[in-house]
XYZ file of C-alpha atoms in Angstrom:
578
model
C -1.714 -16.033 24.360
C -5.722 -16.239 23.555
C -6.572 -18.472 21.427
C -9.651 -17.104 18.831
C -12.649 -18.481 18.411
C -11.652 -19.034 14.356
C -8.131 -20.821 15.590
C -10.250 -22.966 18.079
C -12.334 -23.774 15.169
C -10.484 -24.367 12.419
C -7.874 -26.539 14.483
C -10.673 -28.480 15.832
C -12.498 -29.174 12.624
C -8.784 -30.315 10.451
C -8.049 -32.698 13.487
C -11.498 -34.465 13.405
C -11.280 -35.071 10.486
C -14.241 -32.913 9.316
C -12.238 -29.990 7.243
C -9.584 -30.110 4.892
C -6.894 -27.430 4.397
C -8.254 -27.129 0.759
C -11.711 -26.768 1.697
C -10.590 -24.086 4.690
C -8.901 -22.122 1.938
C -12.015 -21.576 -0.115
C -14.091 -20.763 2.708
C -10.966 -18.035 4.161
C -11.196 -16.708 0.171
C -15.182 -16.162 0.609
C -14.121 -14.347 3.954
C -11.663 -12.144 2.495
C -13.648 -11.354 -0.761
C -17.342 -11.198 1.153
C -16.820 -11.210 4.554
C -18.740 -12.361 7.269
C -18.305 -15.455 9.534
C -16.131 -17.942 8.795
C -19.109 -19.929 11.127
C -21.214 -19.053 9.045
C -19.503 -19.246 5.746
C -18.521 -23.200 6.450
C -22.388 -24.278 7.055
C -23.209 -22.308 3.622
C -20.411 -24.093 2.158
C -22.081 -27.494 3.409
C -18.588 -28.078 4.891
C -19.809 -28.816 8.462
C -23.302 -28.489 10.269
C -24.170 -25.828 12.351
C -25.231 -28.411 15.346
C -21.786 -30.658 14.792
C -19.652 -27.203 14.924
C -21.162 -25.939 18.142
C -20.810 -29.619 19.822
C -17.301 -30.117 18.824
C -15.915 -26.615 19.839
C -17.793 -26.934 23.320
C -16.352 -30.300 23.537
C -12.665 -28.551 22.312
C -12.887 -25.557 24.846
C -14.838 -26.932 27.340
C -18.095 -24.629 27.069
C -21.181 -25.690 27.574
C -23.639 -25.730 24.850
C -27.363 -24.830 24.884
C -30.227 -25.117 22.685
C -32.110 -21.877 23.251
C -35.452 -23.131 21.400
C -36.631 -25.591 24.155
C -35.364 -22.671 26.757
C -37.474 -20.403 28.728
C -35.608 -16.959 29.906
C -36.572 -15.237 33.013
C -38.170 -11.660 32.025
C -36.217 -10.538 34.757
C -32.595 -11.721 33.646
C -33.393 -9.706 30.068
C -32.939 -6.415 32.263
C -29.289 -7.111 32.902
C -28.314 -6.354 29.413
C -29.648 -3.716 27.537
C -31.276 -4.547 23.991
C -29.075 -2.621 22.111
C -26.236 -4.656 23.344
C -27.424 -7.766 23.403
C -28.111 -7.435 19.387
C -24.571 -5.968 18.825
C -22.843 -8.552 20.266
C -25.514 -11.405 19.186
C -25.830 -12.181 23.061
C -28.746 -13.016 25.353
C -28.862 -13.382 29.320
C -30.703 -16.643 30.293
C -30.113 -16.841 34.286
C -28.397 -15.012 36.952
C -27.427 -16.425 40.415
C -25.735 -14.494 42.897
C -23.745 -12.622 41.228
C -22.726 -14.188 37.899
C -24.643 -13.917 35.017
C -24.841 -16.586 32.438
C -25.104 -15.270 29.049
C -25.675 -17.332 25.274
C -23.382 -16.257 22.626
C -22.024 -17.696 19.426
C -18.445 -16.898 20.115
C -17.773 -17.279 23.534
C -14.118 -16.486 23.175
C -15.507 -12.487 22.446
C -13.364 -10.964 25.645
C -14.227 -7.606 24.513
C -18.312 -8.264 24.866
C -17.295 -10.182 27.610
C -15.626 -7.166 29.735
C -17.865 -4.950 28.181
C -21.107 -6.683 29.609
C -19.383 -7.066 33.266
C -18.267 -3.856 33.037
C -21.479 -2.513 33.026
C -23.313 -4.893 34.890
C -20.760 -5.407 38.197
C -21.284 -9.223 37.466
C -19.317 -12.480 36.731
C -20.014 -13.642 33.240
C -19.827 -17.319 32.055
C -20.510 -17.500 28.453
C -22.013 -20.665 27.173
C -22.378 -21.869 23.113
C -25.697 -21.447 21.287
C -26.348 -21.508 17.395
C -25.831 -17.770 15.708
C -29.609 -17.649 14.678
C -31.122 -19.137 17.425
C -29.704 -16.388 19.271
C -31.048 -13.399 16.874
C -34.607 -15.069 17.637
C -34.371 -15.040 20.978
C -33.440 -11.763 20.981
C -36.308 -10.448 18.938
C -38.669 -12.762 20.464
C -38.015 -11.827 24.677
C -37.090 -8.564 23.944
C -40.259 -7.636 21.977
C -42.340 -6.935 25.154
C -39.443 -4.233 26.350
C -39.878 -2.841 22.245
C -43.459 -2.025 23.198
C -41.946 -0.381 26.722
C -39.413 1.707 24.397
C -42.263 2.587 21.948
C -44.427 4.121 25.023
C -41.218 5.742 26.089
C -40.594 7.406 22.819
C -44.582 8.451 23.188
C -43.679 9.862 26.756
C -40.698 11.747 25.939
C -42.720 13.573 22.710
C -44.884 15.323 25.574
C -47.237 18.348 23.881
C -45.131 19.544 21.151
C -45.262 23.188 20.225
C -44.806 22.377 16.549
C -47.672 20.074 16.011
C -51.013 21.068 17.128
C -53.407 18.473 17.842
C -57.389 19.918 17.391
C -59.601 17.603 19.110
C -62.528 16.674 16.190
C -60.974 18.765 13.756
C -60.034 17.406 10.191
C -56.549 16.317 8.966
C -56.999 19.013 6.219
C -56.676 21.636 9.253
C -53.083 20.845 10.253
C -50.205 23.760 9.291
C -48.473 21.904 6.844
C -44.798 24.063 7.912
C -45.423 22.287 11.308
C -46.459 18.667 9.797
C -43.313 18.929 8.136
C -41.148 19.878 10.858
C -43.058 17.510 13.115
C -41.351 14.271 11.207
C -37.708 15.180 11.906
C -38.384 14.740 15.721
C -36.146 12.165 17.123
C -38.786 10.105 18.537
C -41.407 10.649 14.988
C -38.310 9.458 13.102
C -36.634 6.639 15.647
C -40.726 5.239 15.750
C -40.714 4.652 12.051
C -37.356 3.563 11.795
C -38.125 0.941 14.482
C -41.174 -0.372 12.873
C -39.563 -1.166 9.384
C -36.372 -2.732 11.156
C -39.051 -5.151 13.107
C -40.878 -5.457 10.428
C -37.812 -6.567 7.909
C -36.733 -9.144 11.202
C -40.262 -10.895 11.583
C -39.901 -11.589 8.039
C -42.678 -9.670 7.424
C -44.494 -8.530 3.864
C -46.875 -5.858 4.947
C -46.982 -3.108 7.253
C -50.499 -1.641 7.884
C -51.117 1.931 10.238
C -54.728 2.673 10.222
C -56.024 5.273 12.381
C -58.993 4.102 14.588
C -61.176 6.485 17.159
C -59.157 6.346 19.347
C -55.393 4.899 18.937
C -53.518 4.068 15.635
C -53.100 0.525 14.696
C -50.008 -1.067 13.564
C -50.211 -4.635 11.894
C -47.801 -6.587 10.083
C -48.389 -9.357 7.732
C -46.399 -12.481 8.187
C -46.267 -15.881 6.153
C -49.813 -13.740 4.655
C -51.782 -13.448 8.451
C -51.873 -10.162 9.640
C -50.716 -9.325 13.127
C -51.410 -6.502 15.600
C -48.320 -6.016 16.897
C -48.776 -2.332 18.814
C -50.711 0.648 18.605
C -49.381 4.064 19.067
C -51.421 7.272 20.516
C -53.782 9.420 17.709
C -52.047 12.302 18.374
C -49.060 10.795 16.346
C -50.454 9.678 13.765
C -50.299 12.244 11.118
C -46.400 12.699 12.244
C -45.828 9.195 11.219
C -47.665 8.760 8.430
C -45.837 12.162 6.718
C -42.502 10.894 7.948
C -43.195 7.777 5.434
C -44.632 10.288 2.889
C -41.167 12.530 2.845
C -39.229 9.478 2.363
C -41.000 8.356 -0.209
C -40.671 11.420 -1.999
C -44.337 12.459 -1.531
C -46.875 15.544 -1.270
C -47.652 15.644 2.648
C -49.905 18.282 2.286
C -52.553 16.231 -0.077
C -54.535 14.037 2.628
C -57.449 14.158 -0.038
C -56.320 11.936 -2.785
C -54.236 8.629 -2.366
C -50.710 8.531 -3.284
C -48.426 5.937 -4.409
C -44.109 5.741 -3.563
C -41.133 3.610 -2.569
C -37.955 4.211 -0.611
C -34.898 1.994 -0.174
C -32.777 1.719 3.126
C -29.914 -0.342 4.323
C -30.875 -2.043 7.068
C -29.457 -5.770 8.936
C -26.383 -5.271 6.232
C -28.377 -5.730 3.225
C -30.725 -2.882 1.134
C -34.606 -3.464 1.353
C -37.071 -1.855 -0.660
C -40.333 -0.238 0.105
C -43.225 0.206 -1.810
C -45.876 2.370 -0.023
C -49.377 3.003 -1.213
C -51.312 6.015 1.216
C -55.193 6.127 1.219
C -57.395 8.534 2.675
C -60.026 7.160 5.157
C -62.558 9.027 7.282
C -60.590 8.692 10.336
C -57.201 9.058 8.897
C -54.959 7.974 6.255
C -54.362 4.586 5.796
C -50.615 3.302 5.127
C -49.628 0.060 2.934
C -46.021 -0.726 3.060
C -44.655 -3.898 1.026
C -41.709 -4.967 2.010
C -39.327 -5.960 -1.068
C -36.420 -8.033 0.874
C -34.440 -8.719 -2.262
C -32.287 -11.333 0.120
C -35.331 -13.401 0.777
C -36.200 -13.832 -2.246
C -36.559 -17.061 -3.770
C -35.963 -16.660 -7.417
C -34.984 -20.805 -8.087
C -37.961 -22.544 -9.650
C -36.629 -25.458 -8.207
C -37.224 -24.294 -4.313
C -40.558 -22.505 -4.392
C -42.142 -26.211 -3.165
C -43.797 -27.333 -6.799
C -44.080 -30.659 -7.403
C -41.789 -32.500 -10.045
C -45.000 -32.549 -12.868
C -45.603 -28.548 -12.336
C -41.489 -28.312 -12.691
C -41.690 -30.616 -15.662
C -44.236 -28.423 -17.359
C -43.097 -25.293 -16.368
C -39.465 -25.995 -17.702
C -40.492 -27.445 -21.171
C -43.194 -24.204 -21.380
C -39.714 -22.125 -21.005
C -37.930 -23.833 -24.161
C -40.720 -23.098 -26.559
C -39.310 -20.255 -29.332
C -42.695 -18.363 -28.599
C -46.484 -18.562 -27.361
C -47.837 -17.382 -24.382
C -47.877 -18.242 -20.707
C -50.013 -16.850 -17.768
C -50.356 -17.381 -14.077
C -53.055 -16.787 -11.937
C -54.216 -16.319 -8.708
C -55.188 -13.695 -6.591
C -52.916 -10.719 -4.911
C -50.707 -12.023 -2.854
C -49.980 -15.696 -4.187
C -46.724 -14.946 -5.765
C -47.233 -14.562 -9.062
C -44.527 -12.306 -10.229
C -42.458 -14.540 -8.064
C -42.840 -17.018 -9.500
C -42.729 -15.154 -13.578
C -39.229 -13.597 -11.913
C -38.268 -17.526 -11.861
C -39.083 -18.072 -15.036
C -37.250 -15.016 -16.587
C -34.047 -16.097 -14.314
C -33.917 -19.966 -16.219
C -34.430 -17.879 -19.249
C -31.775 -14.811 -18.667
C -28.441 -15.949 -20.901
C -26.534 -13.149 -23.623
C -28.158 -14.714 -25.728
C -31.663 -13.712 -24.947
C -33.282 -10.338 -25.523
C -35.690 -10.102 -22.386
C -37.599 -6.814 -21.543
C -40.258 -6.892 -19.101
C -43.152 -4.212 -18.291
C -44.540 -3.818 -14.430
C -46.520 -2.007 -12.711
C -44.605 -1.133 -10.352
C -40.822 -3.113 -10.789
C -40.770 -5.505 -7.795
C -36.603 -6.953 -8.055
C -34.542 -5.627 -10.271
C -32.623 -8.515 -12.183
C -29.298 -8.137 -13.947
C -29.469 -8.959 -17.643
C -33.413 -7.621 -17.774
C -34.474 -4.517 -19.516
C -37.494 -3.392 -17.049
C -39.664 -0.918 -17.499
C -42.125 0.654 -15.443
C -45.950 1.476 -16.530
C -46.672 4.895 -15.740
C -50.680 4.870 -16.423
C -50.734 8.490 -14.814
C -48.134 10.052 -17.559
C -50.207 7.552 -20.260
C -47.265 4.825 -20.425
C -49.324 1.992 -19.795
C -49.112 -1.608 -20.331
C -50.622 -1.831 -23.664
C -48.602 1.164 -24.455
C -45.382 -0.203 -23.295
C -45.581 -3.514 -24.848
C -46.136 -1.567 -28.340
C -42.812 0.328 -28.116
C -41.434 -2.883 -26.551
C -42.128 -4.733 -30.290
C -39.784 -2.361 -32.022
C -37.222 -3.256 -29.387
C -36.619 -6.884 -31.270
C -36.933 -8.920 -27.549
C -37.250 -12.660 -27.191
C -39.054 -13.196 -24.415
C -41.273 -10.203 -22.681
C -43.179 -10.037 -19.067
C -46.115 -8.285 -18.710
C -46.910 -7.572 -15.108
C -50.722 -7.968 -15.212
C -53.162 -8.677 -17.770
C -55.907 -6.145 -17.141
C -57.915 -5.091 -20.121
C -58.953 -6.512 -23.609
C -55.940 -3.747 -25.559
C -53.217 -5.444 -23.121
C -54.507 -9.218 -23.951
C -54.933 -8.398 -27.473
C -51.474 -6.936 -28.033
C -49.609 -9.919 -25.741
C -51.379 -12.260 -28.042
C -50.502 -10.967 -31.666
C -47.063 -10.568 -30.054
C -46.869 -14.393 -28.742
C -48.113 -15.895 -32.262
C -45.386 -13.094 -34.109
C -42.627 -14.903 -32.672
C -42.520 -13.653 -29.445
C -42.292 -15.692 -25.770
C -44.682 -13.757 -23.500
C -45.500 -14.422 -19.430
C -47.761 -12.801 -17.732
C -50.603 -12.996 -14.503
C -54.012 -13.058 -14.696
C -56.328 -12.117 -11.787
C -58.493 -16.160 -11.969
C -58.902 -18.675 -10.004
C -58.229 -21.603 -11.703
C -55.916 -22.646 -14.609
C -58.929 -23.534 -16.490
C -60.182 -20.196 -16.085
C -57.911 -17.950 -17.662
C -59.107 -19.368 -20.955
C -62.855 -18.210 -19.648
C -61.492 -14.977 -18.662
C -59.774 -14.215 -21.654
C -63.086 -15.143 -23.768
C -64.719 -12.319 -21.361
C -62.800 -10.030 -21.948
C -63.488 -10.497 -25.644
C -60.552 -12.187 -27.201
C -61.622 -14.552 -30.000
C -60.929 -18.592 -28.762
C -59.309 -18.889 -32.119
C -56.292 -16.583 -31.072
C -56.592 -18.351 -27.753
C -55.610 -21.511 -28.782
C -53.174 -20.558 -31.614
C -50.995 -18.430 -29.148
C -51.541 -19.687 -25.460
C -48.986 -22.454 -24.410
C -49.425 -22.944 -20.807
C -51.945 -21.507 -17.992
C -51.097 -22.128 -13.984
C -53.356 -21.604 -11.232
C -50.867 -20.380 -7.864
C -51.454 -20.118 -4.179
C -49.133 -19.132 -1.160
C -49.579 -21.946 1.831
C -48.046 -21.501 5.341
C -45.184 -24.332 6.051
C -45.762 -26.364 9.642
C -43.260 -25.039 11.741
C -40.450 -27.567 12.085
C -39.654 -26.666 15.949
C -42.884 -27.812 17.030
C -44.326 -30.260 14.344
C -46.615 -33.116 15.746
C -48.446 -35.915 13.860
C -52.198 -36.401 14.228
C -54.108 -38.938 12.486
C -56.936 -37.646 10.416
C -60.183 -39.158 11.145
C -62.335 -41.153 8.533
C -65.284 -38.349 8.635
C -62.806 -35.282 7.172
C -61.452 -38.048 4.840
C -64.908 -38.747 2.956
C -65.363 -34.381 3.197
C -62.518 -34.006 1.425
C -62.858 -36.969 -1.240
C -59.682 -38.718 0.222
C -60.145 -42.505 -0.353
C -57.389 -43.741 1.074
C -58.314 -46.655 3.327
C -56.664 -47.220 6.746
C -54.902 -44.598 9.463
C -53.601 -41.462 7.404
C -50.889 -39.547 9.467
C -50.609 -35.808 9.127
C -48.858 -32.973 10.988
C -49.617 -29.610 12.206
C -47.647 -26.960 14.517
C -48.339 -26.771 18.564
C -47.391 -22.982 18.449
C -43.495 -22.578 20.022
C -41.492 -19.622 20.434
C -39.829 -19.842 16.970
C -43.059 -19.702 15.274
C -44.348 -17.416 17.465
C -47.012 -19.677 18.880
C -48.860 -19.725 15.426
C -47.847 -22.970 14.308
C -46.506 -22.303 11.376
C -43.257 -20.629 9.265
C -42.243 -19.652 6.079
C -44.470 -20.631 3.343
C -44.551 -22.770 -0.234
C -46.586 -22.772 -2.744
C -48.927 -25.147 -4.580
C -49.956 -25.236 -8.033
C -52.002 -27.062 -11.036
C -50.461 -26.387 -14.614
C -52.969 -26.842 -17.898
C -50.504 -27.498 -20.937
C -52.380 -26.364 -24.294
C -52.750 -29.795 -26.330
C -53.911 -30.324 -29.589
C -56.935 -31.744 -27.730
C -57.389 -28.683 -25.483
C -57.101 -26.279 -28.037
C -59.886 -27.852 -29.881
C -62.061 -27.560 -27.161
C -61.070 -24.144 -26.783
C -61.517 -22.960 -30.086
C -65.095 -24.731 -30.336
C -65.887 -22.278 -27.234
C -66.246 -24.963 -24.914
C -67.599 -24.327 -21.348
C -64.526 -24.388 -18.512
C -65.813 -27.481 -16.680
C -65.139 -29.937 -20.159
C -61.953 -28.697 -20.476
C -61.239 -28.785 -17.220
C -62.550 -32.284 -17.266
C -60.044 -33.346 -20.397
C -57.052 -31.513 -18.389
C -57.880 -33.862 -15.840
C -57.599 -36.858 -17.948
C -54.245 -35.576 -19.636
C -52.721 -35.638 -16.025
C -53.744 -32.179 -14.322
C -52.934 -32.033 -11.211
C -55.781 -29.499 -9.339
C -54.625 -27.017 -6.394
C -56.250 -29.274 -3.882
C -54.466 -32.726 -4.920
C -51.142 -30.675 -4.541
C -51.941 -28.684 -1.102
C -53.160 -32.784 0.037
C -49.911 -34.345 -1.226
C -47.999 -31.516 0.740
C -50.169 -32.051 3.636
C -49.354 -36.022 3.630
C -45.470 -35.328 3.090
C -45.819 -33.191 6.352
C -44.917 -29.670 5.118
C -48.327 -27.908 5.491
C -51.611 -28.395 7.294
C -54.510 -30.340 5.562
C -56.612 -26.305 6.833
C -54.317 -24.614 5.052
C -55.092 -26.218 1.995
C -59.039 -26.175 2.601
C -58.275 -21.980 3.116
C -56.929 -21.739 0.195
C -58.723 -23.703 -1.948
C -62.415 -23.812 -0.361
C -64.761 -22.421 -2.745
C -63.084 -23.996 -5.948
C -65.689 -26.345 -5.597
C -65.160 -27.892 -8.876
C -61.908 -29.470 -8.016
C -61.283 -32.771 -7.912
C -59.107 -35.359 -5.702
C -57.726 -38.289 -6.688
C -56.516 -41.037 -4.204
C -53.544 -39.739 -2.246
C-alpha cells in the first residue's frame, strides 16, 4: 500500500522527536475546520520549520531536496509542462535528460500529478522536494516570459473583429457603444483582464496602471511603491479593456468625457480581493487606476508594521486616552489608514462604540460601524461626522482631514468627549499643527484637543535572498550628519530572482511621533513658528523620520537610499549619533 505524503510526515516528525500527538491533533482540528495543508498548517503553528520538514522527509523517503532560489531553470525544460499545470499541481520542471524529466514539487508522493505529467509528456518523471512557496515563485517568475507569449496569442486570435470598429485618428467618443459593449464579453477581452489582476494580486502588487500611448497601451504595476512596465498590449484593444473594467465596476461605458470612480470584488488564489478603480480621460485615451485591496495581506497589528519600541510606546498610551485627537500624516501612499485601521483594531472591544467615516472604505473590520462619504449625493465628511455625534460613539475615524468645516467639527468633537484619528496630507509631525493654523483653526483649540501628531512613510525592505553588507564610507557619513566614528556596516540587495532583480521586498515603515505636552501646547497656543517646536519635540525625545529610516538601515532591514528618498527635502531634520 502507498504510503501519503501526510503519513510519511506525521510518522516522521512523532519519531524525531519534533511533534507530539497533542500538538498533531490541533493542527488535524485546523485541517478539518479550515483546511489546507497540514504542511503548511504545522509551520503556521510554529510546530516545525519549513526547511527542517523538507530535510527530514527527504531524508525519511529518500528524495532529494532542492533549494530552487539559488537554481537556474533551462527556458527550454519550462516547455515540457504547460503553465496551467504546473500551477495546479504547484510543480516546476528544472532539467530533462534523455528521456526523464526531473520535476520540483512539494509533495512528491502526488501519483496522480505524477501520471498525469508523464502521461502527457511520454517521459520518466523523478520528483524531487522543494519548499511550497519557493515553488509558486518560480512558477510566476520563469513562466512570466511565456505570460507575455499567451498575451500576444490572445492579441492574435482577436484578429479584426466585426463588432468593434477601430477608426484610425478618430475619437473615442466615435465608437458604437452596442458594439463597445459587446466587445468586452470576448473570450480573449475578458481572459486579458482577468489575467492582469490575477498577476497583479501574485506580484503582490498595489496598483495597476493602463494608459494609452500613440501607439501601444501600457500596462504597469506598482510593487513595494515602484512602478513596473510589465507588458503592453496593441491600441486597438484598448477601449475593449478599459470598458470590460468599467462593466465590472458597475460603470457608464459610454461617458469617456468625465472621470468615473468604482470597485469590484473577485475571488481569486482562494481568498476575495477588492478593487477600487478610478477612470480618467486623457487625450490619447482613458487612463485606468486600479488599487488593489488584498484584505489577506494586510497588516492590521501595530506591533508588525516595523515602528520602533518609542513610536509603539506613544502610539499605545495615545490609544488609552478617554478623548482628544490624533492625526497622521504623510503623503498618498505611506499607509496612513493602515496604520489608523491598527489603531481602531487595539481599540475594537463590546465595549467601545467606534464608527468611522472614509472616503472610500478601504477593509471592512468586524465590530466597526463604517460609513462611506458620498461628496457627489452631499454626504460628506463634515456632514457625516455631524450625524455621527448623535450616534453616542467613543472613538471615530475620519478618513482625511481636508477642509477648515471637517477640522473644525473633529476638534469640538475631540474636546466633547470624543477619541478622534484621522490623516492629514503634511510632511512632518510638526507640521500638522502649521497646517491646521492654515487652514484657520484657532492654536487655542489646537492645543486643548490635539493629543498626538505622527509623521509616516512606506520604505522598501532589503531583500533577504540576496542581502550583502557594504561599509559606508566616511564622506556619506558627514552628508548625512552620522557621527559615528570607525567602519559602519550596512546592507543592500544584489537583485536575485525572488526580488526580481530589484533588490528589495516587502516594505516597513518609519515614523517620528510628537506627543502634545504641557510644554508643546504652550508653544502652540502662543502661535509659535514649526521649527521651535519642532526644536522642543526634539529635546522631549522625538525621534525624526530620518533617525528611524538610519536606525533601520544599521539593523540591516532597509537601504541607507531608501531613507534619503523618502526623506530628502525635509531638510530640517535632524540626526543624532546612531
Amino acid at each position: 500500500m502507498t504510503i501519503s505524503l501526510k503519513e510519511a510526515l506525521t510518522n516522521s516528525l512523532i519519531k524525531k522527536g519534533l511533534l507530539t500527538e497533542a500538538q498533531l491533533k490541533e493542527a488535524l482540528d485546523k485541517q478539518k475546520e479550515k483546511g489546507g495543508d497540514l504542511k503548511d498548517i504545522l509551520v503556521e503553528l510554529g510546530y516545525v520549520e519549513s526547511d527542517d520538514m523538507i530535510s527530514l522527509l527527504s531524508q525519511e523517503l529518500g528524495i532529494t531536496p532542492i533549494n530552487l532560489t539559488r537554481f537556474k531553470i533551462d527556458p527550454e525544460v519550462l516547455k515540457l509542462i504547460p503553465h496551467k499545470l504546473a500551477e495546479n499541481y504547484n510543480i516546476i520542471p528544472i532539467s530533462k535528460v534523455e528521456n526523464v524529466i526531473t520535476v520540483a514539487m512539494d509533495d512528491p508522493l502526488n501519483v496522480f500529478a505524477l501520471d498525469h505529467i508523464a502521461a502527457l509528456t511520454h517521459f520518466k518523471i523523478i520528483p524531487i522536494f522543494a519548499a511550497k512557496k519557493d515553488i509558486q515563485n518560480a512558477i510566476m517568475e520563469y513562466y512570466e516570459e511565456h505570460t507575455y507569449d499567451e498575451i500576444e496569442d490572445l492579441v492574435v486570435t482577436m484578429g479584426p473583429s466585426q463588432d468593434l470598429e477601430i477608426i484610425t485618428g478618430a475619437r473615442e467618443e466615435s465608437m458604437d457603444t452596442s458594439k463597445l459593449i459587446k466587445s468586452t464579453k470576448e473570450a480573449p477581452v475578458v481572459k486579458l483582464a482577468n489575467h492582469l489582476l490575477l498577476e497583479a494580486v501574485k506580484a503582490r502588487a498595489s496598483d495597476i496602471l493602463i494608459e494609452a500611448l500613440d501607439k501601444h497601451t501600457r500596462i504597469r504595476y506598482r510593487v513595494d511603491g515602484s512602478l513596473k512596465e510589465v507588458r503592453t498590449v496593441p491600441k486597438e484593444l484598448h477601449s475593449a479593456v478599459v470598458s470590460r473594467f468599467k462593466v465590472m465596476s458597475n460603470l457608464n461605458i459610454a461617458e469617456r468625457r468625465l472621470p468615473q470612480e468604482g470597485r469590484f470584488k473577485m475571488k481569486m488564489l482562494q481568498k476575495e480581493v477588492d478593487f477600487r478603480i478610478s477612470v480618467l480621460p486623457a487625450n490619447s485615451g482613458e487612463k485606468v487606476a486600479l488599487r488593489i485591496l488584498d484584505k489577506s495581506a494586510a497588516l492590521l497589528n501595530i506591533e508588525k508594521l516595523g515602528f520602533n519600541e518609542k513610536t509603539l510606546v506613544d502610539l499605545r498610551k495615545a490609544m488609552k486616552r478617554p478623548h482628544g485627537m490624533v492625526l497622521v500624516a504623510g503623503p498618498t501612499g505611506s499607509g496612513k489608514t493602515t496604520t489608523l485601521y491598527s489603531l481602531l483594531k487595539l481599540l475594537s472591544t463590546v465595549e467601545q462604540n467606534i464608527v468611522t467615516v472614509e472616503d472610500p472604505i478601504e477593509y471592512q473590520l468586524e465590530g466597526l460601524n463604517q460609513v462611506s462619504a458620498r461628496p457627489a449625493l452631499g454626504l460628506t465628511f463634515a456632514g457625516a461626522l455631524r450625524s455621527i455625534l448623535r450616534q453616542d460613539p467613543d472613538v471615530i475615524m475620519i478618513g482625511e482631514v481636508r477642509d477648515y468645516e471637517t477640522a473644525d467639527i473633529a476638534i469640538k468633537s475631540a474636546l466633547t468627549g470624543h477619541l478622534l484619528l484621522t490623516t492629514l496630507h503634511t510632511t512632518t509631525a510638526t507640521g500638522v499643527i502649521s497646517r491646521l493654523m492654515n487652514m484657520g483653526v484657532e492654536p487655542f483649540l489646537i492645543s486643548s484637543s490635539v493629543i498626538l501628531t505622527a509623521a509616516q512613510r512606506l520604505v522598501r525592505k532589503i531583500c533577504n535572498d540576496c542581502k550583502e553588507p557594504y561599509e559606508l564610507d566616511e564622506f556619506a557619513k558627514e552628508s548625512l550628519g552620522i557621527k559615528d566614528k570607525g567602519k559602519l556596516t550596512l546592507h543592500r540587495g544584489k537583485g536575485c530572482r525572488a526580488c526580481l532583480n530589484t533588490g528589495y521586498k516587502g516594505r516597513t515603515a518609519i515614523m517620528e511621533t510628537l506627543v502634545v505636552t504641557p510644554e508643546i501646547r504652550k508653544l502652540i497656543s502662543e502661535r509659535t513658528v514649526d521649527r521651535k517646536v519642532r526644536d522642543a519635540a526634539i529635546a522631549q525625545g522625538l525621534i525624526s523620520l530620518r533617525e528611524d529610516g538610519l536606525e533601520k538601515a544599521r539593523q540591516g532591514i532597509i537601504t541607507i537610499e531608501e531613507v534619503l528618498r523618502v526623506t530628502i527635502g525635509d531638510q530640517d531634520i535632524e540626526t543624532k549619533n546612531i
